XYZ file of C-alpha atoms in Angstrom:
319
model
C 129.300 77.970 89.193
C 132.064 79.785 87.604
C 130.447 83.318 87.520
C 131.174 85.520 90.483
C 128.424 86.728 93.248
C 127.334 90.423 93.062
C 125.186 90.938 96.348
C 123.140 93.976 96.043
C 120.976 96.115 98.824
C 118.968 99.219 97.756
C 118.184 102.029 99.913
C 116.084 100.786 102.935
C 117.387 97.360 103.196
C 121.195 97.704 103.551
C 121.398 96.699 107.086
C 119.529 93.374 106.511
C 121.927 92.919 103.314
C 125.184 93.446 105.127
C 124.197 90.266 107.535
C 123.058 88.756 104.880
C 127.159 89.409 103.215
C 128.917 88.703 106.423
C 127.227 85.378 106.470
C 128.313 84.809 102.775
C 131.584 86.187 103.787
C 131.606 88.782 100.965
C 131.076 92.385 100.878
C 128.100 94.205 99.365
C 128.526 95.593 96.183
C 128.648 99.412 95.469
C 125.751 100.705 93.120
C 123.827 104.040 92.562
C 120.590 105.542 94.170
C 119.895 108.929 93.689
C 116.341 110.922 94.224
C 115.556 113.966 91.569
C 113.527 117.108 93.113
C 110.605 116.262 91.044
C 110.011 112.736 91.878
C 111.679 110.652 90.050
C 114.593 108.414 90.710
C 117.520 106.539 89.223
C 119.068 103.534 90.359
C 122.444 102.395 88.491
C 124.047 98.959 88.337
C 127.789 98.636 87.785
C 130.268 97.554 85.164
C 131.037 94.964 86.934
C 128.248 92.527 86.840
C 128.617 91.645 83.005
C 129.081 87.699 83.349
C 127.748 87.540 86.998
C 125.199 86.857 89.108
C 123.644 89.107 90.652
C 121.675 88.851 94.017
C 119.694 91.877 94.918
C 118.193 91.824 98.427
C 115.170 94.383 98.811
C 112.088 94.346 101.781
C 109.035 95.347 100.024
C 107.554 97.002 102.985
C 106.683 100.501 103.131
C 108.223 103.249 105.173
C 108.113 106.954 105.376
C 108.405 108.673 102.003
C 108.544 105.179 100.239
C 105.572 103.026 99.850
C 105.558 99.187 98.800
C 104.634 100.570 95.418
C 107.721 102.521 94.864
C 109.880 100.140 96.444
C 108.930 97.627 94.058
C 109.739 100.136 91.022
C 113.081 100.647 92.519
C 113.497 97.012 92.502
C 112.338 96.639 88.563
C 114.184 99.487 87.633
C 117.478 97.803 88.809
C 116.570 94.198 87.827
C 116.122 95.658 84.653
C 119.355 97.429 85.138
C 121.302 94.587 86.213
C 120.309 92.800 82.991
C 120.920 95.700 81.001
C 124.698 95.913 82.099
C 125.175 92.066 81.200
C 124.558 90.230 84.654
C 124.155 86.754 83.241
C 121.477 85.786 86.402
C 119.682 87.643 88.442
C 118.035 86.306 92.245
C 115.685 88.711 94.010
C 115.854 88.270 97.766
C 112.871 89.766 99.360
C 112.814 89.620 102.922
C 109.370 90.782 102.925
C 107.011 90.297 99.920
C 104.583 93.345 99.767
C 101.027 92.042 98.141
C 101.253 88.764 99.203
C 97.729 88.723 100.745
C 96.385 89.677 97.594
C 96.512 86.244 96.462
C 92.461 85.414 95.988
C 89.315 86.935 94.911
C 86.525 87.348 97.454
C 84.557 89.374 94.563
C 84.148 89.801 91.504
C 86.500 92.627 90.141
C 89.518 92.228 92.933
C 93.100 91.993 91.762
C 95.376 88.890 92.357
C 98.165 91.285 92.955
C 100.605 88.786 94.035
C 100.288 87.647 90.673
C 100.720 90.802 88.955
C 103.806 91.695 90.534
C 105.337 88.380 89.800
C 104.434 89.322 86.190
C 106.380 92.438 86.508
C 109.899 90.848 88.420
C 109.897 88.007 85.849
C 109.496 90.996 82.971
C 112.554 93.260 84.406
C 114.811 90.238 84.094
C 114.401 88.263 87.497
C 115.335 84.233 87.383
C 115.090 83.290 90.802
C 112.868 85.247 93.522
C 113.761 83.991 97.260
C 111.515 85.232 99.990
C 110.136 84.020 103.991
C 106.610 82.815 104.915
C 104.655 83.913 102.461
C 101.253 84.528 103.428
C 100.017 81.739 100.940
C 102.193 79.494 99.439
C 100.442 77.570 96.870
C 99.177 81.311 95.785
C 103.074 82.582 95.615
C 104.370 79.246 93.929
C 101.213 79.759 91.214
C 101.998 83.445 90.741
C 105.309 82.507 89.653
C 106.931 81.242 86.600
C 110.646 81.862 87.557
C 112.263 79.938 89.820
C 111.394 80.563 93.321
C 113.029 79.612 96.776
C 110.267 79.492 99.664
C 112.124 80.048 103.407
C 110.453 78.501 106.576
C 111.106 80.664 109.446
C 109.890 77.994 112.065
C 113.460 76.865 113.509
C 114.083 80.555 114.206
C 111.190 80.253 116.402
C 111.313 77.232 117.722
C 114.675 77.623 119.015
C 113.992 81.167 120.774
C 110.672 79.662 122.131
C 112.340 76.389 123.353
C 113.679 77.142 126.759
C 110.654 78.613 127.823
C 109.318 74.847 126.423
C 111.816 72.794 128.360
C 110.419 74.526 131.859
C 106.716 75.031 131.613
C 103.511 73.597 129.689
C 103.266 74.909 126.254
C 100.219 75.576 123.807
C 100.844 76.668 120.359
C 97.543 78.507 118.563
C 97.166 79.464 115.389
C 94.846 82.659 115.444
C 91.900 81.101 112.833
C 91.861 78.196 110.856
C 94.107 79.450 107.852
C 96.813 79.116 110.487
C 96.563 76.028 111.596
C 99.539 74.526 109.369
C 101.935 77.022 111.106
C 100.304 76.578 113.855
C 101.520 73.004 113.816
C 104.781 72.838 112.400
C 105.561 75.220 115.311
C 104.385 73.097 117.818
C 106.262 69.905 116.075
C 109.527 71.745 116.098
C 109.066 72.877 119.713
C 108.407 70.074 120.972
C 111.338 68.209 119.598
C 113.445 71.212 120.528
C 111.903 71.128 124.020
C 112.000 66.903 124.152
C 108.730 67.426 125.518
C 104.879 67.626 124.417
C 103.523 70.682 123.278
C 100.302 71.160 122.818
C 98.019 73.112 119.811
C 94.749 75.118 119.492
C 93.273 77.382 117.110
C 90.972 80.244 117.614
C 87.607 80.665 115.388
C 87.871 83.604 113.415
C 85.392 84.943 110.718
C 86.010 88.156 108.668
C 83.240 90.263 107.257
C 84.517 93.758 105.886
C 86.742 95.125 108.490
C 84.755 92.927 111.327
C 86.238 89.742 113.093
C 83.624 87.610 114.508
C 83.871 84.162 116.350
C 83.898 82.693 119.611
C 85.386 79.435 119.339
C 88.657 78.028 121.042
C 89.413 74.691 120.231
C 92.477 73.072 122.290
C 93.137 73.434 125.894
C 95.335 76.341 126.858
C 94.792 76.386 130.540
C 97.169 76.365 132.995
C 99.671 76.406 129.943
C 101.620 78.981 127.944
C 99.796 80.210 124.618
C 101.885 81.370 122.240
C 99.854 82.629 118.984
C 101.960 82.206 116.043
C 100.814 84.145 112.188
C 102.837 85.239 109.343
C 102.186 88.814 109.810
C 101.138 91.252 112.519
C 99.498 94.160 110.357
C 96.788 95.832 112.230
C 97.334 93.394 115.451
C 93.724 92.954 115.784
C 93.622 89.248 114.630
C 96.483 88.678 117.300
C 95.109 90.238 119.788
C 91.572 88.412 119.567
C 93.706 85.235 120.093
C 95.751 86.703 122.886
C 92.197 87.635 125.008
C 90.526 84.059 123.959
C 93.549 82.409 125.281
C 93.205 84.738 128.516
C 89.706 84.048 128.614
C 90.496 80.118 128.392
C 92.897 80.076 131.300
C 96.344 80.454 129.669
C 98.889 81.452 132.328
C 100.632 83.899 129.975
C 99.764 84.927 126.159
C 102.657 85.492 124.140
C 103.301 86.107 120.114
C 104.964 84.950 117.259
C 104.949 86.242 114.052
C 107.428 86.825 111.158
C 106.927 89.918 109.363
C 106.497 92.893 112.057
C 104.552 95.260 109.833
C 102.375 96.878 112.924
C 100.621 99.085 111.338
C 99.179 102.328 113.022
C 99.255 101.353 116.519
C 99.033 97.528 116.479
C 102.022 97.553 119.452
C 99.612 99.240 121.697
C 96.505 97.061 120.073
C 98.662 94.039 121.618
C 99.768 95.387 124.742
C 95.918 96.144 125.601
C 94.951 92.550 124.627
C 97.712 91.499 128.066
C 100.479 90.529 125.801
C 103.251 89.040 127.885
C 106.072 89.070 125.114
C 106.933 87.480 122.095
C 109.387 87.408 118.940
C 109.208 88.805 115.093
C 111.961 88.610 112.679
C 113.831 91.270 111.144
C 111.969 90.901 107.571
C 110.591 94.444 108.015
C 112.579 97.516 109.131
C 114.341 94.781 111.402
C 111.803 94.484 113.485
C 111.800 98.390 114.750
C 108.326 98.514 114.967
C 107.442 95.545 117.025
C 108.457 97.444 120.570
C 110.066 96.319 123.685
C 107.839 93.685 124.125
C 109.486 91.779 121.481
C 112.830 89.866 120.617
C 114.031 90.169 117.219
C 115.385 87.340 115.775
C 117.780 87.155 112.582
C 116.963 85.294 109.736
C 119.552 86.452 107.418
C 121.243 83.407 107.558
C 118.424 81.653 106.206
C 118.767 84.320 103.286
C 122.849 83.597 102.773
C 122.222 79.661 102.677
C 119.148 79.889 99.707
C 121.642 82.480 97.641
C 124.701 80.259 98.100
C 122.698 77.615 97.150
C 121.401 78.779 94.162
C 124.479 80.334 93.483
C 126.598 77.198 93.294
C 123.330 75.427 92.009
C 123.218 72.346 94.877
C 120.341 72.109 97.026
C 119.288 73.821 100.872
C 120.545 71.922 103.235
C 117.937 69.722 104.846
């Protein structure tokens, strides 16, 4: 493509963004943020984008002082923006996707959020929407009518996990049955990584209200390391049944995997009282901060760069 690359990162996410340039090998681009006493804010794209594309790279999560909510106006407002100035294409990178698990109705009256707010990014002016383990899929590739760009975070893990693979017996489990497809596209990169079996279980898990029920452990974890892989530690408590069910089964050490460290509350101590050993998040949310010593934090910017430069220049990922 002939148009030049405008890499954007609003207020919040501009440490993830700058890996995400140096792997490009550009520099971000310079816009405007600025807060008004009563509320409101404005966020300004430049001159320069008329003719461009435009990539801006926002985490939906909430922080102090700026919920999901308002980080997603932020985001329309300069979408909007960037289309307003005359950026001929516009990708949203989110390295978290706020919502996400509002992809289904268990009653009547619910909201299919995920839905809604890919209504609203397609409506400010977004063509492409790239984003990492998605709680859903099929729900995030249905919401959307743009093109979107769907990142697998397993290699990350499989390759920080695979040492520990190479020296001792391994057990991947996927903490209910939802997981399960994670759960084993972990354990079939590990074990290539490792060049040796690795084994897979999944944990029972039944959710009524705010209550987990559920006894069942299928797989055999004894003797072996469990590591209980998910797409998002919120609360921790779903982890953390999996961690004491793999305990209780005779796993010599628990550990965790998940992508998007939201830990919510006090989920680090929630895991740390169910005998977590250790584990590894990415940096998708407040890079990772949250998680605690307990865990590594591994990059996946990179993963980011490659899906813009390849929609950028319009060829495919690399396989």
């Amino acid at each position: 493509m002939n148009a030049p690359l405008h890499l954007f990162a609003l207020a919040g996410s501009a440490p993830f963004g700058q890996r995400v340039a140096r792997h490009l090998g550009i520099a971000l681009a310079t816009h405007e943020e600025k807060d008004f006493e009563d509320g409101e804010h404005v966020v300004r794209a430049p001159a320069s984008v008329r003719g461009g594309h435009a990539c801006v790279v926002h985490s939906l999560a909430g922080a102090a002082g700026h919920s999901s909510g308002e980080r997603l106006c932020r985001l329309l407002f300069f979408v909007a923006a960037l289309r307003d100035t005359g950026a001929s294409r516009v990708t949203v990178a989110l390295p978290y996707l706020a919502f996400a698990r509002q992809d289904s109705r268990q009653q009547e009256g619910e909201p299919l959020t995920v839905r809604y707010v890919a209504t609203l990014l397609e409506a400010a002016g977004a063509d492409a929407v790239v984003t990492i383990d998605v709680h859903n899929l099929a729900a995030f590739q249905n919401a959307f009518r743009c093109r979107t760009l769907h990142l697998d975070g397993t290699a990350l893990f499989a390759s920080h996990f695979a040492p520990l693979a190479r020296d001792a017996d391994v057990c991947v489990v996927a903490p209910d049955g939802g997981g399960i497809r994670r759960a084993e596209r972990l354990r079939q990169a590990l074990a290539q990584e490792a060049g040796r079996p690795v084994a897979l279980a999944f944990v029972e898990k039944h959710r009524h209200g705010s209550t987990l029920t559920g006894d069942l452990m299928a797989g055999d974890v004894a003797g072996k390391v469990a590591i209980v892989v998910d797409d998002i530690i919120g609360t921790g408590h779903t982890m953390a049944r999996a961690l004491r069910a793999s305990r209780e089964h005779g796993a010599a050490r628990v550990l965790a995997a998940a992508t998007h460290a939201v830990f919510a509350g006090p989920a680090a101590n929630v895991l740390a009282d169910a005998g977590l050993d250790g584990g590894a998040v990415a940096d998708t949310v407040h890079d990772g901060a949250r998680a605690g010593g307990l865990f590594t934090v591994l990059d996946s910017s990179a993963l980011f760069a490659q899906a813009i430069r390849s929609l950028h220049d319009g060829v495919p990922m690399p396989g």
